[in-house]
Amino acid sequence: MTGGIPARGHVISLAKPDSSLVTALLAAVAVLLLLFLLLRHVVRRRGGWRPFRRAVAQEIALTRRAFGEPLRAFRRHRRGVRALSRHLCDPRSGLLVRRLLDGAGAALAEVPGAFAYGLRTEPGWAAVQIAARRLPDPPAPWEVADGIGPQSWCLSLDDEESLPDAAPRAGARARPLPVVVGMADGLCVHLDLAAGPRMITVEGDTATRSRLLQALAAQLDRPGSGASVTVADGVHPHYRGEPLDSVLRRLEDTPATTTQEEAVTATTTVVVCASPTREQARRLTALAATGTVLCLADGPAAGHSWALRVDGRGRVGAPELDLSADSAPLGRAVAAAVRSDRRRARRAPQRQRPLETAVESRPAPERHVPEPAGRSEPSELSELSELVVPPTPPAPARTVAGADLLSEPATSRTRRAEASSTGGE
């Protein structure tokens, strides 16, 4: 019987482990064992598993924050540009800022040596910064500002009737010259350049401070600012301005205002220069003491001045002024405001054109010379209650300095050296 006997030649073989596979498994086990012992040693040095888990979670959070910071910085920059553009493009915002500064100055009239020099605003709220040895209790409608600083008053802007009176402070040398320097905690930070020594220097990173200086000069050159801007040579590589010594000689030969009323209503001359020498700084300080000249200098300057220090990221600060803001979004916002002023100026002649009926016979119209493109309508940016513009002979085309240097630097090579403001004073 051969049915239950297996045939010869058929052998059942069992698989033998490969030597290379066994070696890899042993090496993996050894490595895991070493990693476990090393981890156990590190955990014991950290104080146990619980502190170790907290440290690991903190490192993971810091890594995630570091990789997400560029995106958050970009979003913060875009929000700052939108907020500053809305503020600067609104013609009423400048009037409101000057009214708040004048109102705070009038409230501080009885406090010796106290004056308002800064303002922080957001929609429906404002806080004014005050320089005083001992800040008095704020009169109505002002309130004590919580979380802003010990030398600040705040005010709600929801009700227009609660706004302070716009009467300037008695004995004031000149009107305020507020400019926006940046954003801080969602607030627009303003600085009154006419409140201090009238010598303002922008120091720090070379490229960033040049952009900040151009943005400040462009704001002062806007319609209704009450300033006449003159850019000296060396401020911008594409702008050949007048030498600073020539500007100083012309200003020194100009007679100063004699009465107090003339000093308050006179247009402030703003000189924008680059790194003045010690002698030039002394002459600028003497002119600034008259109250009708203000100097913006690119770089340090000798003498008593307000120094705005800005880093490469656009962070501007002045510890003595309790100032810290992000000025990076300011350049694009000011450029948008300048474009808005030009569009408003182009629409102004159309709105002011008189209506004529076809039935009534009229004499031949006189030849009318259109206004320069940079001129703005007085009803929007003038602080005067009544403004009568007498007929004037045709004026030459206006030359702009700060606004053109900021928005279109390439087109300013053929412009004249002196730039006059278009403020409707």
CSV table of C-alpha atoms in Angstrom, one decimal:
chain,number,residue,atom,x,y,z
A,1,MET,CA,0.0,0.0,0.0
A,2,THR,CA,1.6,3.2,-1.2
A,3,GLY,CA,-1.4,5.6,-0.7
A,4,GLY,CA,-0.3,7.0,2.7
A,5,ILE,CA,3.4,7.1,2.1
A,6,PRO,CA,4.7,10.4,0.7
A,7,ALA,CA,6.5,10.1,-2.6
A,8,ARG,CA,10.3,10.3,-2.6
A,9,GLY,CA,11.8,13.6,-3.6
A,10,HIS,CA,9.3,15.9,-1.9
A,11,VAL,CA,10.9,17.5,1.2
A,12,ILE,CA,9.1,20.1,3.5
A,13,SER,CA,11.6,22.9,4.3
A,14,LEU,CA,11.1,25.6,7.0
A,15,ALA,CA,12.2,29.3,6.4
A,16,LYS,CA,15.3,30.4,8.1
A,17,PRO,CA,15.7,34.0,9.4
A,18,ASP,CA,18.0,36.1,7.3
A,19,SER,CA,21.1,37.3,9.0
A,20,SER,CA,20.7,40.9,7.7
A,21,LEU,CA,17.2,41.2,9.1
A,22,VAL,CA,18.2,40.0,12.5
A,23,THR,CA,21.0,42.5,12.6
A,24,ALA,CA,18.7,45.4,11.7
A,25,LEU,CA,16.2,44.4,14.4
A,26,LEU,CA,18.9,44.1,17.0
A,27,ALA,CA,20.3,47.5,16.0
A,28,ALA,CA,16.8,49.2,16.1
A,29,VAL,CA,16.2,47.7,19.6
A,30,ALA,CA,19.6,49.0,20.8
A,31,VAL,CA,19.0,52.5,19.4
A,32,LEU,CA,15.5,52.6,21.0
A,33,LEU,CA,16.9,51.5,24.3
A,34,LEU,CA,19.6,54.2,24.1
A,35,LEU,CA,17.1,56.9,23.2
A,36,PHE,CA,14.9,55.8,26.1
A,37,LEU,CA,17.8,55.9,28.6
A,38,LEU,CA,18.8,59.4,27.2
A,39,LEU,CA,15.2,60.7,27.4
A,40,ARG,CA,14.9,59.3,31.0
A,41,HIS,CA,18.1,61.1,31.9
A,42,VAL,CA,17.0,64.4,30.4
A,43,VAL,CA,13.6,64.1,32.1
A,44,ARG,CA,15.1,63.4,35.5
A,45,ARG,CA,17.4,66.5,35.1
A,46,ARG,CA,14.3,68.6,34.2
A,47,GLY,CA,12.6,67.5,37.4
A,48,GLY,CA,10.2,64.9,36.2
A,49,TRP,CA,7.7,64.3,33.4
A,50,ARG,CA,5.3,67.1,34.2
A,51,PRO,CA,7.9,69.9,34.0
A,52,PHE,CA,9.3,68.3,30.9
A,53,ARG,CA,5.9,68.3,29.2
A,54,ARG,CA,5.4,72.0,30.1
A,55,ALA,CA,8.8,72.8,28.6
A,56,VAL,CA,8.1,70.9,25.4
A,57,ALA,CA,4.7,72.6,25.0
A,58,GLN,CA,6.3,76.0,25.5
A,59,GLU,CA,9.0,75.3,22.9
A,60,ILE,CA,6.3,74.1,20.4
A,61,ALA,CA,4.3,77.3,21.1
A,62,LEU,CA,7.4,79.5,20.5
A,63,THR,CA,8.2,77.7,17.3
A,64,ARG,CA,4.7,78.1,16.0
A,65,ARG,CA,4.6,81.8,17.0
A,66,ALA,CA,8.0,82.4,15.2
A,67,PHE,CA,6.8,80.8,12.0
A,68,GLY,CA,3.5,82.7,12.1
A,69,GLU,CA,4.9,86.1,13.0
A,70,PRO,CA,5.6,87.2,9.4
A,71,LEU,CA,2.0,86.6,8.4
A,72,ARG,CA,0.7,88.4,11.5
A,73,ALA,CA,3.1,91.3,10.8
A,74,PHE,CA,1.8,91.6,7.3
A,75,ARG,CA,-1.8,91.6,8.5
A,76,ARG,CA,-1.0,94.2,11.1
A,77,HIS,CA,0.7,96.3,8.5
A,78,ARG,CA,-2.3,96.2,6.2
A,79,ARG,CA,-4.6,97.2,9.1
A,80,GLY,CA,-2.4,100.1,9.9
A,81,VAL,CA,-2.4,101.3,6.3
A,82,ARG,CA,-6.2,101.1,6.1
A,83,ALA,CA,-6.6,102.9,9.4
A,84,LEU,CA,-4.2,105.7,8.6
A,85,SER,CA,-5.5,106.1,5.1
A,86,ARG,CA,-9.1,106.6,6.4
A,87,HIS,CA,-7.9,109.1,8.9
A,88,LEU,CA,-5.7,111.1,6.6
A,89,CYS,CA,-8.1,111.1,3.6
A,90,ASP,CA,-10.9,112.6,5.7
A,91,PRO,CA,-10.6,116.4,5.6
A,92,ARG,CA,-12.5,116.8,8.9
A,93,SER,CA,-9.9,114.7,10.8
A,94,GLY,CA,-7.3,117.4,10.7
A,95,LEU,CA,-9.7,120.0,11.9
A,96,LEU,CA,-10.8,117.7,14.7
A,97,VAL,CA,-7.2,117.1,15.8
A,98,ARG,CA,-6.4,120.8,15.9
A,99,ARG,CA,-9.6,121.5,17.8
A,100,LEU,CA,-8.8,118.9,20.4
A,101,LEU,CA,-5.3,120.3,20.9
A,102,ASP,CA,-6.6,123.9,21.1
A,103,GLY,CA,-9.2,122.7,23.6
A,104,ALA,CA,-6.7,121.0,25.8
A,105,GLY,CA,-4.4,124.0,25.6
A,106,ALA,CA,-7.3,126.3,26.7
A,107,ALA,CA,-8.0,123.9,29.6
A,108,LEU,CA,-4.4,124.2,30.7
A,109,ALA,CA,-4.2,128.0,30.5
A,110,GLU,CA,-4.2,128.3,34.3
A,111,VAL,CA,-1.4,125.7,34.8
A,112,PRO,CA,2.0,127.2,34.5
A,113,GLY,CA,4.3,125.5,32.0
A,114,ALA,CA,1.7,122.9,31.0
A,115,PHE,CA,0.9,122.2,27.3
A,116,ALA,CA,-0.5,119.5,25.1
A,117,TYR,CA,1.9,118.0,22.6
A,118,GLY,CA,0.5,114.7,21.5
A,119,LEU,CA,-2.8,113.0,20.6
A,120,ARG,CA,-4.0,109.4,20.1
A,121,THR,CA,-7.2,108.9,18.3
A,122,GLU,CA,-9.5,106.1,17.2
A,123,PRO,CA,-13.1,106.3,15.9
A,124,GLY,CA,-15.2,107.8,18.7
A,125,TRP,CA,-12.4,108.3,21.2
A,126,ALA,CA,-9.3,110.5,21.7
A,127,ALA,CA,-6.5,110.9,24.3
A,128,VAL,CA,-4.3,114.0,24.6
A,129,GLN,CA,-0.8,113.8,26.0
A,130,ILE,CA,0.2,116.7,28.3
A,131,ALA,CA,3.6,117.9,29.5
A,132,ALA,CA,3.3,119.2,33.1
A,133,ARG,CA,5.0,118.8,36.4
A,134,ARG,CA,1.8,117.9,38.1
A,135,LEU,CA,-1.2,117.1,36.0
A,136,PRO,CA,-4.4,118.8,37.3
A,137,ASP,CA,-7.8,117.2,37.4
A,138,PRO,CA,-9.3,117.3,33.9
A,139,PRO,CA,-12.2,119.7,33.4
A,140,ALA,CA,-15.4,118.6,31.7
A,141,PRO,CA,-15.7,117.1,29.1
A,142,TRP,CA,-12.2,115.7,29.6
A,143,GLU,CA,-11.6,112.5,31.7
A,144,VAL,CA,-8.7,110.7,33.2
A,145,ALA,CA,-7.2,108.3,30.7
A,146,ASP,CA,-6.8,104.8,32.1
A,147,GLY,CA,-4.1,102.5,30.5
A,148,ILE,CA,-2.7,105.3,28.2
A,149,GLY,CA,-0.3,107.1,30.5
A,150,PRO,CA,-0.2,109.2,33.7
A,151,GLN,CA,0.0,112.4,31.7
A,152,SER,CA,-3.1,112.0,29.5
A,153,TRP,CA,-6.7,113.1,29.3
A,154,CYS,CA,-9.2,111.3,27.3
A,155,LEU,CA,-12.5,112.4,25.6
A,156,SER,CA,-15.4,110.6,24.0
A,157,LEU,CA,-16.1,111.8,20.4
A,158,ASP,CA,-19.5,110.2,20.0
A,159,ASP,CA,-21.4,113.4,20.9
A,160,GLU,CA,-20.4,116.5,19.0
A,161,GLU,CA,-21.9,118.8,21.6
A,162,SER,CA,-19.4,117.4,24.2
A,163,LEU,CA,-16.4,118.6,22.2
A,164,PRO,CA,-14.2,121.3,23.8
A,165,ASP,CA,-14.3,124.8,22.4
A,166,ALA,CA,-11.8,125.5,19.6
A,167,ALA,CA,-10.5,128.7,21.3
A,168,PRO,CA,-6.7,128.7,21.2
A,169,ARG,CA,-4.8,129.1,24.4
A,170,ALA,CA,-4.1,132.7,25.5
A,171,GLY,CA,-0.5,133.6,24.8
A,172,ALA,CA,0.1,130.9,22.2
A,173,ARG,CA,2.8,131.7,19.8
A,174,ALA,CA,1.4,129.9,16.8
A,175,ARG,CA,-1.3,127.4,15.8
A,176,PRO,CA,-0.7,123.7,16.2
A,177,LEU,CA,1.1,121.7,13.5
A,178,PRO,CA,0.0,118.1,14.2
A,179,VAL,CA,1.4,115.2,12.1
A,180,VAL,CA,0.7,111.5,12.3
A,181,VAL,CA,3.8,109.5,13.2
A,182,GLY,CA,2.3,106.0,13.2
A,183,MET,CA,0.1,103.4,14.9
A,184,ALA,CA,0.2,102.1,18.4
A,185,ASP,CA,-2.3,99.5,19.8
A,186,GLY,CA,-4.8,100.4,17.0
A,187,LEU,CA,-4.6,104.2,17.7
A,188,CYS,CA,-3.4,106.9,15.4
A,189,VAL,CA,-0.5,108.7,17.1
A,190,HIS,CA,-0.2,112.4,16.4
A,191,LEU,CA,2.6,114.8,17.4
A,192,ASP,CA,2.3,118.6,17.5
A,193,LEU,CA,5.6,119.8,16.0
A,194,ALA,CA,4.8,123.4,17.1
A,195,ALA,CA,4.6,122.5,20.8
A,196,GLY,CA,8.3,121.9,21.4
A,197,PRO,CA,11.6,123.5,20.5
A,198,ARG,CA,10.6,123.5,16.7
A,199,MET,CA,13.7,121.5,15.9
A,200,ILE,CA,12.8,117.9,15.1
A,201,THR,CA,15.5,115.4,14.1
A,202,VAL,CA,14.8,111.9,12.6
A,203,GLU,CA,17.6,109.5,13.6
A,204,GLY,CA,18.2,105.8,13.3
A,205,ASP,CA,18.2,103.5,10.2
A,206,THR,CA,19.2,105.5,7.1
A,207,ALA,CA,16.5,104.2,4.7
A,208,THR,CA,13.7,104.1,7.3
A,209,ARG,CA,14.3,107.6,8.7
A,210,SER,CA,14.3,109.1,5.1
A,211,ARG,CA,10.9,107.6,4.5
A,212,LEU,CA,9.6,108.9,7.8
A,213,LEU,CA,11.0,112.4,7.1
A,214,GLN,CA,9.3,112.4,3.7
A,215,ALA,CA,6.0,111.3,5.2
A,216,LEU,CA,6.1,114.1,7.8
A,217,ALA,CA,7.1,116.7,5.2
A,218,ALA,CA,4.3,115.6,2.9
A,219,GLN,CA,1.7,115.9,5.7
A,220,LEU,CA,2.8,119.5,6.4
A,221,ASP,CA,2.6,120.3,2.6
A,222,ARG,CA,-1.0,119.2,2.4
A,223,PRO,CA,-3.8,121.7,1.9
A,224,GLY,CA,-5.0,123.4,5.1
A,225,SER,CA,-1.9,122.5,7.2
A,226,GLY,CA,-0.9,126.2,7.7
A,227,ALA,CA,2.7,125.5,6.7
A,228,SER,CA,5.0,126.5,3.8
A,229,VAL,CA,7.5,123.7,3.1
A,230,THR,CA,11.0,124.3,1.7
A,231,VAL,CA,13.2,121.4,0.9
A,232,ALA,CA,16.9,122.0,1.0
A,233,ASP,CA,19.5,120.2,-1.1
A,234,GLY,CA,20.6,116.8,0.0
A,235,VAL,CA,17.3,115.6,1.4
A,236,HIS,CA,16.3,113.4,-1.6
A,237,PRO,CA,18.7,112.0,-4.3
A,238,HIS,CA,16.2,112.9,-7.1
A,239,TYR,CA,15.5,116.4,-5.9
A,240,ARG,CA,18.0,119.3,-6.3
A,241,GLY,CA,16.8,121.7,-3.7
A,242,GLU,CA,18.2,125.1,-2.7
A,243,PRO,CA,21.4,125.1,-0.6
A,244,LEU,CA,20.6,125.4,3.1
A,245,ASP,CA,22.8,128.5,3.5
A,246,SER,CA,20.8,130.3,0.9
A,247,VAL,CA,17.5,129.3,2.6
A,248,LEU,CA,18.8,130.6,5.9
A,249,ARG,CA,20.0,133.9,4.5
A,250,ARG,CA,16.6,134.4,2.8
A,251,LEU,CA,14.7,133.6,6.1
A,252,GLU,CA,17.0,135.8,8.1
A,253,ASP,CA,16.4,138.7,5.8
A,254,THR,CA,12.6,138.3,6.0
A,255,PRO,CA,11.1,140.6,8.7
A,256,ALA,CA,9.5,138.7,11.6
A,257,THR,CA,6.0,139.3,12.8
A,258,THR,CA,5.6,142.0,15.3
A,259,THR,CA,2.2,141.6,17.0
A,260,GLN,CA,0.9,138.5,18.8
A,261,GLU,CA,-2.1,138.2,16.5
A,262,GLU,CA,0.1,138.2,13.4
A,263,ALA,CA,2.3,135.5,15.0
A,264,VAL,CA,-0.6,133.2,15.7
A,265,THR,CA,-2.2,133.6,12.2
A,266,ALA,CA,1.1,133.6,10.2
A,267,THR,CA,2.0,130.6,8.1
A,268,THR,CA,4.8,128.6,9.6
A,269,THR,CA,7.8,128.1,7.3
A,270,VAL,CA,9.0,124.5,7.5
A,271,VAL,CA,12.6,123.8,6.4
A,272,VAL,CA,13.5,120.2,5.6
A,273,CYS,CA,17.2,119.7,5.6
A,274,ALA,CA,19.8,116.9,5.9
A,275,SER,CA,22.4,116.8,8.6
A,276,PRO,CA,22.9,120.5,9.3
A,277,THR,CA,26.2,121.7,10.7
A,278,ARG,CA,26.6,123.1,14.1
A,279,GLU,CA,26.5,126.7,12.8
A,280,GLN,CA,23.5,126.0,10.6
A,281,ALA,CA,21.7,124.4,13.5
A,282,ARG,CA,22.4,127.5,15.6
A,283,ARG,CA,20.9,129.7,12.9
A,284,LEU,CA,17.9,127.4,12.6
A,285,THR,CA,17.4,127.5,16.3
A,286,ALA,CA,17.5,131.3,16.3
A,287,LEU,CA,14.9,131.4,13.5
A,288,ALA,CA,12.7,128.8,15.3
A,289,ALA,CA,12.7,131.0,18.4
A,290,THR,CA,10.7,133.6,16.4
A,291,GLY,CA,7.8,131.1,16.2
A,292,THR,CA,7.4,131.2,12.4
A,293,VAL,CA,10.1,128.7,11.4
A,294,LEU,CA,10.2,124.9,12.0
A,295,CYS,CA,13.0,122.6,11.0
A,296,LEU,CA,12.9,118.9,10.1
A,297,ALA,CA,16.4,117.4,9.9
A,298,ASP,CA,17.4,114.1,8.5
A,299,GLY,CA,20.0,112.9,11.0
A,300,PRO,CA,21.2,114.4,14.3
A,301,ALA,CA,21.7,118.1,14.8
A,302,ALA,CA,23.3,120.2,17.5
A,303,GLY,CA,21.1,122.1,19.9
A,304,HIS,CA,17.9,121.6,21.7
A,305,SER,CA,15.6,119.4,19.7
A,306,TRP,CA,13.0,116.6,19.7
A,307,ALA,CA,14.7,113.4,18.4
A,308,LEU,CA,12.6,110.7,16.8
A,309,ARG,CA,14.6,107.5,16.6
A,310,VAL,CA,13.4,104.8,14.1
A,311,ASP,CA,14.8,101.3,13.6
A,312,GLY,CA,14.9,99.2,10.4
A,313,ARG,CA,11.4,97.8,11.0
A,314,GLY,CA,9.9,101.3,11.2
A,315,ARG,CA,9.4,101.4,14.9
A,316,VAL,CA,9.7,105.0,16.0
A,317,GLY,CA,10.2,106.1,19.6
A,318,ALA,CA,11.1,109.0,21.8
A,319,PRO,CA,11.2,108.1,25.5
A,320,GLU,CA,11.2,111.7,26.6
A,321,LEU,CA,7.9,112.2,24.8
A,322,ASP,CA,6.4,108.9,25.9
A,323,LEU,CA,6.2,108.1,22.2
A,324,SER,CA,6.3,104.6,20.7
A,325,ALA,CA,4.6,103.8,17.4
A,326,ASP,CA,4.8,101.8,14.2
A,327,SER,CA,5.6,104.2,11.3
A,328,ALA,CA,5.9,101.5,8.6
A,329,PRO,CA,2.3,102.0,7.3
A,330,LEU,CA,2.7,105.8,7.3
A,331,GLY,CA,4.3,106.1,3.8
A,332,ARG,CA,1.6,104.3,1.9
A,333,ALA,CA,-1.2,106.1,3.9
A,334,VAL,CA,0.2,109.5,3.2
A,335,ALA,CA,0.6,108.7,-0.5
A,336,ALA,CA,-3.1,107.7,-0.6
A,337,ALA,CA,-4.0,111.0,1.1
A,338,VAL,CA,-2.0,113.0,-1.4
A,339,ARG,CA,-3.8,111.3,-4.3
A,340,SER,CA,-7.1,112.0,-2.6
A,341,ASP,CA,-6.2,115.7,-2.3
A,342,ARG,CA,-5.4,115.8,-6.0
A,343,ARG,CA,-8.7,114.2,-7.0
A,344,ARG,CA,-10.5,116.7,-4.7
A,345,ALA,CA,-8.7,119.6,-6.3
A,346,ARG,CA,-9.6,118.4,-9.8
A,347,ARG,CA,-13.3,118.2,-8.8
A,348,ALA,CA,-13.3,121.6,-7.1
A,349,PRO,CA,-13.5,123.8,-10.3
A,350,GLN,CA,-16.5,121.8,-11.5
A,351,ARG,CA,-18.4,122.3,-8.3
A,352,GLN,CA,-17.6,126.0,-8.1
A,353,ARG,CA,-18.6,126.7,-11.7
A,354,PRO,CA,-21.7,129.2,-11.8
A,355,LEU,CA,-24.9,128.0,-13.4
A,356,GLU,CA,-26.2,130.1,-16.4
A,357,THR,CA,-29.6,130.1,-17.9
A,358,ALA,CA,-30.2,130.0,-21.6
A,359,VAL,CA,-33.1,132.5,-21.6
A,360,GLU,CA,-31.3,135.4,-19.8
A,361,SER,CA,-28.9,137.3,-22.0
A,362,ARG,CA,-25.4,137.9,-20.5
A,363,PRO,CA,-22.4,139.8,-21.7
A,364,ALA,CA,-19.4,138.1,-23.1
A,365,PRO,CA,-17.7,136.2,-20.3
A,366,GLU,CA,-14.4,137.3,-19.1
A,367,ARG,CA,-11.4,135.1,-19.8
A,368,HIS,CA,-11.0,132.9,-16.8
A,369,VAL,CA,-7.6,131.4,-15.8
A,370,PRO,CA,-8.1,128.0,-14.1
A,371,GLU,CA,-6.6,127.5,-10.7
A,372,PRO,CA,-3.5,125.4,-10.3
A,373,ALA,CA,-4.0,121.6,-9.9
A,374,GLY,CA,-2.6,121.5,-6.4
A,375,ARG,CA,-5.0,124.1,-5.0
A,376,SER,CA,-7.8,122.8,-2.8
A,377,GLU,CA,-11.3,124.2,-2.1
A,378,PRO,CA,-11.3,126.4,1.0
A,379,SER,CA,-14.7,125.2,2.3
A,380,GLU,CA,-13.3,121.7,3.2
A,381,LEU,CA,-10.0,122.4,4.8
A,382,SER,CA,-10.1,125.9,6.1
A,383,GLU,CA,-10.8,126.5,9.8
A,384,LEU,CA,-12.2,130.0,9.2
A,385,SER,CA,-15.9,130.4,9.5
A,386,GLU,CA,-16.0,132.8,6.6
A,387,LEU,CA,-13.5,132.9,3.8
A,388,VAL,CA,-13.7,135.5,1.0
A,389,VAL,CA,-11.3,135.0,-1.9
A,390,PRO,CA,-10.8,138.2,-3.9
A,391,PRO,CA,-10.0,138.0,-7.6
A,392,THR,CA,-6.3,137.6,-8.1
A,393,PRO,CA,-4.1,137.8,-11.2
A,394,PRO,CA,-3.0,134.5,-12.7
A,395,ALA,CA,-0.5,132.8,-10.5
A,396,PRO,CA,2.4,130.6,-11.7
A,397,ALA,CA,2.1,126.9,-11.3
A,398,ARG,CA,2.6,125.6,-7.8
A,399,THR,CA,5.7,123.8,-6.8
A,400,VAL,CA,5.3,120.9,-4.4
A,401,ALA,CA,8.0,119.4,-2.2
A,402,GLY,CA,7.0,116.9,0.4
A,403,ALA,CA,4.0,115.4,-1.3
A,404,ASP,CA,5.8,114.9,-4.7
A,405,LEU,CA,8.9,113.5,-3.0
A,406,LEU,CA,6.8,110.9,-1.3
A,407,SER,CA,4.5,109.9,-4.1
A,408,GLU,CA,6.5,110.5,-7.4
A,409,PRO,CA,10.2,111.0,-6.6
A,410,ALA,CA,11.2,110.4,-10.2
A,411,THR,CA,9.3,113.4,-11.5
A,412,SER,CA,10.8,115.9,-9.1
A,413,ARG,CA,14.1,116.3,-10.9
A,414,THR,CA,13.0,119.3,-13.0
A,415,ARG,CA,11.1,121.1,-10.2
A,416,ARG,CA,12.2,124.3,-8.6
A,417,ALA,CA,14.0,124.4,-5.3
A,418,GLU,CA,11.4,126.1,-3.2
A,419,ALA,CA,8.1,124.5,-2.4
A,420,SER,CA,5.2,126.5,-1.0
A,421,SER,CA,2.2,125.0,0.8
A,422,THR,CA,-1.3,125.2,-0.4
A,423,GLY,CA,-2.9,125.7,3.0
A,424,GLY,CA,-6.0,127.9,2.9
A,425,GLU,CA,-4.9,130.2,5.6
